[in-house]
């Protein structure tokens, strides 16, 4: 697959930035570039080596793709087809093992090269920032998850300078470098990428053995791609980012929605189970005409007849025994006879555990040739 070379795009909306960040978070991988200045003015000393080892041994995470990019007046990159992967083949840091750590350390030039001179820092910035943008844009074209990216700069050259770098700003830039000209295409291109990428930098100065200073600077780039919107027939506009986000996030969004719905349903069910039911008891044609109210928690029961200490309450019924229990199990109510005396539910004699399907029901308690009726209304 041949990829179109990326150009700086138009600003992203806040929603698009959040969506791109979600895509990267779901996969938890990064691109990390170790950009090492090879010239003698840097000359990694013990402190520099220690700090680079710290980054490799402690900061790299499983899933990171690591690019080691040495530079001086040129940038040492592998030969690759245009637009594919300008930074070459990365070291895949799949697991945090000594073997993978050693692979990265083996590729880092810990000593300066006496034959290297003239650091063209703006050329290095353009090559690396444009290369990282191309890598994420390639992922967009293949509908793959993009990644957050970081560059670890080890150089004494100044970063993020204005276009047209003079000898007063940085003496080592080669005289024939197009980056000495502020309005050259290369200078303008570099500046456009610095503006287009969401860059955050942190630096630490390191003193060399001959009392000079260079910096170890970490530049973090939030997960991003370049939005290219083009007018289309019919008064419409075709863009890249929103369709990409829909492809990347529809399934995780659906899964998240289902999980949320499940949690919400579970919470509602839990609250319903914890709620005590209210039972309003209406005595008809009995010696106790006053209504009675009972409360029934989950997994509890109410006695019908005599008082029972194992129950939360009791409903009066003629006789000296407990005729049955009203038992609650979750969202279901049962009538459980003791078979010590007759009891009827909706005019049917009950001799075994019976599910009560209605919120209003009638219980009959025959006693001494009389039929005592109880109407119970359940409020859940």
Short mmCIF file of C-alpha atoms in Angstrom, two decimals:
data_model
loop_
_atom_site.label_atom_id
_atom_site.label_comp_id
_atom_site.label_asym_id
_atom_site.label_seq_id
_atom_site.Cartn_x
_atom_site.Cartn_y
_atom_site.Cartn_z
CA UNK A 1 0.00 0.00 0.00
CA UNK A 2 1.45 3.35 -1.06
CA UNK A 3 0.67 6.16 1.37
CA UNK A 4 0.12 9.80 0.49
CA UNK A 5 2.75 11.99 2.11
CA UNK A 6 1.16 13.91 4.95
CA UNK A 7 0.90 17.70 5.09
CA UNK A 8 -0.03 19.87 8.10
CA UNK A 9 -3.82 19.84 8.40
CA UNK A 10 -6.43 22.15 9.82
CA UNK A 11 -7.15 22.51 13.57
CA UNK A 12 -9.05 19.70 15.27
CA UNK A 13 -12.17 20.27 17.33
CA UNK A 14 -12.12 19.49 21.05
CA UNK A 15 -14.41 16.49 20.43
CA UNK A 16 -12.02 15.12 17.80
CA UNK A 17 -9.05 15.55 20.17
CA UNK A 18 -10.92 13.65 22.90
CA UNK A 19 -11.82 10.92 20.40
CA UNK A 20 -8.22 10.53 19.21
CA UNK A 21 -7.03 10.36 22.80
CA UNK A 22 -9.59 7.63 23.52
CA UNK A 23 -8.37 5.64 20.51
CA UNK A 24 -4.80 5.75 21.82
CA UNK A 25 -5.78 5.01 25.43
CA UNK A 26 -7.71 1.89 24.39
CA UNK A 27 -4.52 0.38 22.96
CA UNK A 28 -1.91 1.86 25.32
CA UNK A 29 1.08 1.93 22.95
CA UNK A 30 3.53 4.69 22.01
CA UNK A 31 6.14 5.76 19.46
CA UNK A 32 9.40 6.82 21.14
CA UNK A 33 12.26 8.44 19.20
CA UNK A 34 15.74 8.68 20.71
CA UNK A 35 17.32 11.53 18.72
CA UNK A 36 21.07 11.55 19.45
CA UNK A 37 23.46 14.32 18.39
CA UNK A 38 26.66 12.56 17.18
CA UNK A 39 28.95 15.60 17.15
CA UNK A 40 31.90 16.05 19.50
CA UNK A 41 30.32 19.05 21.26
CA UNK A 42 27.82 16.69 22.89
CA UNK A 43 30.07 13.73 23.70
CA UNK A 44 27.93 11.71 26.08
CA UNK A 45 29.53 11.59 29.50
CA UNK A 46 28.64 9.33 32.42
CA UNK A 47 25.64 11.44 33.44
CA UNK A 48 24.25 11.44 29.91
CA UNK A 49 24.68 7.68 29.62
CA UNK A 50 22.98 7.16 32.98
CA UNK A 51 20.00 9.28 32.01
CA UNK A 52 19.58 7.57 28.65
CA UNK A 53 19.78 4.17 30.35
CA UNK A 54 17.14 5.35 32.83
CA UNK A 55 14.82 6.23 29.98
CA UNK A 56 15.34 2.87 28.26
CA UNK A 57 15.26 0.69 31.39
CA UNK A 58 12.60 2.48 33.41
CA UNK A 59 10.44 4.55 31.05
CA UNK A 60 9.84 2.31 28.05
CA UNK A 61 6.64 0.29 28.31
CA UNK A 62 5.52 -2.98 26.70
CA UNK A 63 4.07 -2.16 23.29
CA UNK A 64 6.32 0.84 22.61
CA UNK A 65 7.91 1.23 19.18
CA UNK A 66 11.42 2.67 19.63
CA UNK A 67 13.28 4.56 16.90
CA UNK A 68 16.95 5.46 17.41
CA UNK A 69 17.77 8.43 15.13
CA UNK A 70 21.38 9.76 15.17
CA UNK A 71 22.02 13.11 13.47
CA UNK A 72 24.62 15.74 12.69
CA UNK A 73 24.42 17.88 9.54
CA UNK A 74 22.24 15.08 8.17
CA UNK A 75 19.76 12.70 9.76
CA UNK A 76 20.76 9.03 9.70
CA UNK A 77 17.57 7.35 8.48
CA UNK A 78 17.03 4.08 6.71
CA UNK A 79 16.19 4.15 3.01
CA UNK A 80 12.42 3.69 2.78
CA UNK A 81 9.84 4.31 0.04
CA UNK A 82 8.43 7.86 0.08
CA UNK A 83 5.53 8.32 2.49
CA UNK A 84 5.77 4.87 4.11
CA UNK A 85 7.74 5.21 7.34
CA UNK A 86 10.38 7.94 7.18
CA UNK A 87 11.91 6.95 10.53
CA UNK A 88 12.72 3.40 9.42
CA UNK A 89 12.03 0.12 11.17
CA UNK A 90 11.45 0.48 14.92
CA UNK A 91 12.58 -1.80 17.71
CA UNK A 92 9.40 -3.38 19.02
CA UNK A 93 9.53 -3.23 22.81
CA UNK A 94 6.87 -5.94 23.15
CA UNK A 95 7.73 -7.02 26.67
CA UNK A 96 9.90 -5.44 29.34
CA UNK A 97 12.77 -7.89 29.23
CA UNK A 98 16.53 -7.51 29.47
CA UNK A 99 16.77 -8.76 25.89
CA UNK A 100 14.61 -5.93 24.57
CA UNK A 101 16.39 -3.37 26.75
CA UNK A 102 19.73 -4.57 25.38
CA UNK A 103 18.42 -4.28 21.79
CA UNK A 104 17.66 -0.60 22.31
CA UNK A 105 20.88 0.14 24.21
CA UNK A 106 22.93 -1.59 21.51
CA UNK A 107 21.56 0.77 18.88
CA UNK A 108 22.26 3.98 20.84
CA UNK A 109 25.58 5.66 19.94
CA UNK A 110 26.94 6.31 23.44
CA UNK A 111 30.19 7.82 22.09
CA UNK A 112 30.55 10.80 19.72
CA UNK A 113 31.91 10.33 16.22
CA UNK A 114 35.03 12.48 15.57
CA UNK A 115 34.14 12.55 11.87
CA UNK A 116 30.76 14.14 12.56
CA UNK A 117 30.36 17.91 12.71
CA UNK A 118 27.93 20.71 11.95
CA UNK A 119 24.64 19.86 13.67
CA UNK A 120 21.73 20.98 11.48
CA UNK A 121 19.17 20.93 14.29
CA UNK A 122 16.30 22.37 12.26
CA UNK A 123 16.76 19.65 9.61
CA UNK A 124 16.62 17.04 12.39
CA UNK A 125 13.45 18.62 13.82
CA UNK A 126 11.69 18.62 10.45
CA UNK A 127 12.70 15.04 9.65
CA UNK A 128 11.58 13.65 13.01
CA UNK A 129 8.35 15.64 13.52
CA UNK A 130 7.21 15.12 9.94
CA UNK A 131 8.20 11.44 10.20
CA UNK A 132 6.14 10.93 13.35
CA UNK A 133 3.16 12.71 11.76
CA UNK A 134 3.50 10.41 8.74
CA UNK A 135 3.49 7.29 10.94
CA UNK A 136 0.18 8.23 12.59
CA UNK A 137 -1.30 9.36 9.28
CA UNK A 138 -0.40 5.97 7.78
CA UNK A 139 -2.30 4.34 10.64
CA UNK A 140 -5.30 6.53 9.86
CA UNK A 141 -5.23 5.48 6.20
CA UNK A 142 -5.12 1.81 7.28
CA UNK A 143 -7.82 2.34 9.96
CA UNK A 144 -5.36 1.35 12.69
CA UNK A 145 -5.17 2.92 16.17
CA UNK A 146 -2.92 5.97 16.39
CA UNK A 147 -0.41 6.40 19.21
CA UNK A 148 0.94 9.17 21.43
CA UNK A 149 4.53 9.97 20.46
CA UNK A 150 7.64 11.22 22.21
CA UNK A 151 11.07 12.45 21.12
CA UNK A 152 14.05 12.33 23.46
CA UNK A 153 16.53 14.91 22.17
CA UNK A 154 20.17 14.67 23.29
CA UNK A 155 21.91 17.74 21.83
CA UNK A 156 23.52 21.05 22.71
CA UNK A 157 21.71 22.71 19.79
CA UNK A 158 18.68 24.91 20.59
CA UNK A 159 15.26 23.44 19.84
CA UNK A 160 12.15 25.26 18.55
CA UNK A 161 14.05 28.27 17.21
CA UNK A 162 12.47 30.66 14.73
CA UNK A 163 12.81 29.94 10.96
CA UNK A 164 16.09 31.10 9.43
CA UNK A 165 18.64 30.02 12.03
CA UNK A 166 21.68 32.34 12.05
CA UNK A 167 25.18 31.73 13.38
CA UNK A 168 24.33 33.96 16.35
CA UNK A 169 21.58 31.50 17.30
CA UNK A 170 23.43 28.32 16.38
CA UNK A 171 26.88 28.40 14.82
CA UNK A 172 27.04 24.79 13.65
CA UNK A 173 24.25 24.95 11.04
CA UNK A 174 26.02 24.26 7.69
CA UNK A 175 26.43 27.35 5.52
CA UNK A 176 24.62 25.69 2.62
CA UNK A 177 21.68 24.55 4.75
CA UNK A 178 18.31 25.81 3.43
CA UNK A 179 17.29 26.26 7.07
CA UNK A 180 19.48 29.37 7.28
CA UNK A 181 16.90 31.03 5.02
CA UNK A 182 13.71 31.94 6.91
CA UNK A 183 11.38 31.73 3.91
CA UNK A 184 12.85 28.60 2.30
CA UNK A 185 10.33 25.79 1.73
CA UNK A 186 12.19 23.62 4.28
CA UNK A 187 12.13 26.32 6.97
CA UNK A 188 8.44 27.01 6.39
CA UNK A 189 7.65 23.31 6.40
CA UNK A 190 9.45 22.79 9.72
CA UNK A 191 7.66 25.73 11.30
CA UNK A 192 4.30 24.44 10.03
CA UNK A 193 4.87 21.06 11.71
CA UNK A 194 5.91 22.63 15.01
CA UNK A 195 2.63 24.60 14.94
CA UNK A 196 0.51 21.64 13.78
CA UNK A 197 1.62 19.10 16.40
CA UNK A 198 0.40 19.28 20.05
CA UNK A 199 3.90 19.49 21.55
CA UNK A 200 4.92 19.64 25.22
CA UNK A 201 8.61 19.78 26.16
CA UNK A 202 10.70 19.25 29.30
CA UNK A 203 14.49 19.68 29.54
CA UNK A 204 17.41 18.92 31.82
CA UNK A 205 20.90 20.38 31.34
CA UNK A 206 23.92 18.07 31.52
CA UNK A 207 27.51 19.33 31.94
CA UNK A 208 30.15 17.57 29.84
CA UNK A 209 33.65 16.54 30.95
CA UNK A 210 35.13 19.71 29.39
CA UNK A 211 32.66 21.93 31.27
CA UNK A 212 30.26 22.53 28.42
CA UNK A 213 26.52 21.91 28.51
CA UNK A 214 24.03 19.99 26.41
CA UNK A 215 20.40 19.17 27.10
CA UNK A 216 18.31 16.07 27.37
CA UNK A 217 14.88 17.24 26.25
CA UNK A 218 11.75 15.11 26.18
CA UNK A 219 9.12 16.30 23.71
CA UNK A 220 5.72 14.65 24.14
CA UNK A 221 3.24 14.80 21.27
CA UNK A 222 -0.40 14.06 22.11
CA UNK A 223 -2.03 11.42 19.86
CA UNK A 224 -3.05 13.28 16.73
CA UNK A 225 -3.54 13.07 12.98
CA UNK A 226 -3.88 15.75 10.34
CA UNK A 227 -7.44 16.68 9.44
CA UNK A 228 -7.87 17.34 5.72
CA UNK A 229 -11.37 18.54 4.74
CA UNK A 230 -12.25 19.08 1.08
CA UNK A 231 -15.45 20.55 -0.46
CA UNK A 232 -17.53 17.88 -2.21
CA UNK A 233 -20.41 18.06 -4.72
CA UNK A 234 -23.84 18.81 -3.32
CA UNK A 235 -22.72 21.43 -0.84
CA UNK A 236 -21.02 18.79 1.30
CA UNK A 237 -17.53 18.39 2.72
CA UNK A 238 -15.42 15.25 3.02
CA UNK A 239 -13.04 14.93 5.99
CA UNK A 240 -10.70 12.31 7.45
CA UNK A 241 -10.89 12.37 11.23
CA UNK A 242 -14.58 11.90 12.06
CA UNK A 243 -15.07 8.82 9.81
CA UNK A 244 -11.85 7.38 11.27
CA UNK A 245 -13.10 7.92 14.84
CA UNK A 246 -16.43 6.27 14.03
CA UNK A 247 -14.61 3.17 12.71
CA UNK A 248 -12.32 3.06 15.74
CA UNK A 249 -14.80 3.79 18.49
CA UNK A 250 -18.18 2.33 17.47
CA UNK A 251 -17.44 -1.12 18.92
CA UNK A 252 -15.80 0.12 22.17
CA UNK A 253 -18.66 2.63 22.50
CA UNK A 254 -21.24 -0.12 22.03
CA UNK A 255 -19.49 -2.34 24.58
CA UNK A 256 -19.23 0.58 27.02
CA UNK A 257 -22.92 1.37 26.50
CA UNK A 258 -23.90 -2.24 27.15
CA UNK A 259 -21.73 -2.36 30.27
CA UNK A 260 -23.22 0.92 31.47
CA UNK A 261 -26.75 -0.33 30.77
CA UNK A 262 -25.95 -3.55 32.63
CA UNK A 263 -24.56 -1.64 35.62
CA UNK A 264 -27.56 0.69 35.60
CA UNK A 265 -29.97 -2.25 35.43
CA UNK A 266 -28.07 -3.98 38.24
CA UNK A 267 -28.15 -0.84 40.39
CA UNK A 268 -31.89 -0.39 39.82
CA UNK A 269 -32.49 -4.04 40.66
CA UNK A 270 -30.35 -3.78 43.80
CA UNK A 271 -32.28 -0.70 44.94
CA UNK A 272 -35.58 -2.47 44.28
CA UNK A 273 -34.44 -5.48 46.26
CA UNK A 274 -33.41 -3.29 49.18
CA UNK A 275 -36.75 -1.47 49.19
CA UNK A 276 -39.29 -2.78 51.69
CA UNK A 277 -42.68 -3.65 50.25
CA UNK A 278 -45.72 -2.15 51.89
CA UNK A 279 -48.70 -4.47 52.38
CA UNK A 280 -52.10 -2.97 53.10
CA UNK A 281 -54.38 -5.54 54.70
CA UNK A 282 -58.17 -5.08 54.51
CA UNK A 283 -60.15 -7.34 56.84
CA UNK A 284 -63.67 -8.12 55.59
CA UNK A 285 -66.42 -9.58 57.80
CA UNK A 286 -64.07 -10.12 60.73
CA UNK A 287 -64.13 -9.07 64.35
CA UNK A 288 -61.21 -6.74 63.59
CA UNK A 289 -62.46 -4.36 60.89
CA UNK A 290 -59.51 -1.99 61.11
CA UNK A 291 -56.98 -2.12 58.29
CA UNK A 292 -53.41 -3.25 58.96
CA UNK A 293 -50.17 -2.16 57.29
CA UNK A 294 -47.07 -4.37 57.13
CA UNK A 295 -43.61 -3.91 55.69
CA UNK A 296 -41.87 -6.82 54.00
CA UNK A 297 -38.10 -6.73 53.26
CA UNK A 298 -36.44 -9.07 50.75
CA UNK A 299 -35.96 -12.69 51.87
CA UNK A 300 -38.32 -12.15 54.85
CA UNK A 301 -41.83 -13.41 55.58
CA UNK A 302 -45.06 -12.45 57.31
CA UNK A 303 -47.12 -14.97 59.28
CA UNK A 304 -50.84 -15.36 58.62
CA UNK A 305 -52.52 -16.36 61.87
CA UNK A 306 -50.67 -16.45 65.17
CA UNK A 307 -47.50 -14.47 65.91
CA UNK A 308 -44.24 -16.08 64.77
CA UNK A 309 -40.95 -14.73 66.11
CA UNK A 310 -39.14 -15.67 62.90
CA UNK A 311 -41.30 -13.25 60.89
CA UNK A 312 -41.17 -9.48 60.52
CA UNK A 313 -44.90 -9.17 61.19
CA UNK A 314 -48.13 -11.15 61.35
CA UNK A 315 -51.59 -10.80 59.86
CA UNK A 316 -54.50 -11.71 62.13
CA UNK A 317 -56.50 -14.75 61.13
CA UNK A 318 -58.95 -16.73 63.36
CA UNK A 319 -57.51 -19.77 65.06
CA UNK A 320 -54.59 -20.63 67.29
CA UNK A 321 -52.09 -21.58 64.61
CA UNK A 322 -50.01 -20.10 61.81
CA UNK A 323 -51.91 -21.04 58.66
CA UNK A 324 -49.35 -19.79 56.12
CA UNK A 325 -46.55 -17.37 55.41
CA UNK A 326 -46.27 -14.59 52.89
CA UNK A 327 -42.66 -14.99 51.75
CA UNK A 328 -40.72 -12.52 49.57
CA UNK A 329 -37.94 -13.73 47.30
CA UNK A 330 -36.53 -10.85 45.27
CA UNK A 331 -39.35 -9.46 43.14
CA UNK A 332 -41.63 -12.47 43.74
CA UNK A 333 -44.16 -13.11 46.51
CA UNK A 334 -45.23 -16.59 47.60
CA UNK A 335 -47.94 -18.00 49.83
CA UNK A 336 -46.47 -20.89 51.80
CA UNK A 337 -49.09 -22.95 53.72
CA UNK A 338 -48.24 -24.77 56.95
CA UNK A 339 -51.15 -27.19 56.35
CA UNK A 340 -52.14 -26.81 60.00
CA UNK A 341 -55.47 -25.29 58.91
CA UNK A 342 -57.19 -24.53 55.64
CA UNK A 343 -56.31 -21.41 53.68
CA UNK A 344 -57.58 -20.26 50.29
CA UNK A 345 -56.00 -17.98 47.70
CA UNK A 346 -58.41 -16.52 45.14
CA UNK A 347 -60.97 -19.19 46.11
CA UNK A 348 -58.51 -22.08 45.63
CA UNK A 349 -57.29 -24.09 48.62
CA UNK A 350 -53.53 -23.89 48.93
CA UNK A 351 -51.57 -26.94 50.06
CA UNK A 352 -48.14 -26.12 48.63
CA UNK A 353 -45.94 -23.10 47.98
CA UNK A 354 -47.77 -20.86 45.50
CA UNK A 355 -46.59 -17.85 43.53
CA UNK A 356 -48.79 -14.77 43.91
CA UNK A 357 -48.97 -13.04 40.55
CA UNK A 358 -51.23 -10.10 41.41
CA UNK A 359 -50.52 -6.99 43.47
CA UNK A 360 -54.04 -7.29 44.97
CA UNK A 361 -55.26 -10.68 46.11
CA UNK A 362 -57.75 -12.32 48.46
CA UNK A 363 -57.09 -14.88 51.20
CA UNK A 364 -59.87 -16.88 52.90
CA UNK A 365 -59.50 -18.42 56.35
CA UNK A 366 -62.42 -20.79 57.17
CA UNK A 367 -63.06 -21.01 60.92
CA UNK A 368 -66.01 -22.62 62.78
CA UNK A 369 -68.27 -22.67 59.73
CA UNK A 370 -67.47 -19.06 58.91
CA UNK A 371 -65.38 -17.73 56.05
CA UNK A 372 -63.05 -14.91 57.06
CA UNK A 373 -61.80 -12.89 54.09
CA UNK A 374 -58.62 -10.82 53.90
CA UNK A 375 -57.77 -8.56 50.93
CA UNK A 376 -54.10 -7.67 50.61
CA UNK A 377 -52.66 -4.94 48.40
CA UNK A 378 -48.92 -4.97 47.76
CA UNK A 379 -47.05 -1.74 47.00
CA UNK A 380 -43.54 -2.46 45.71
#
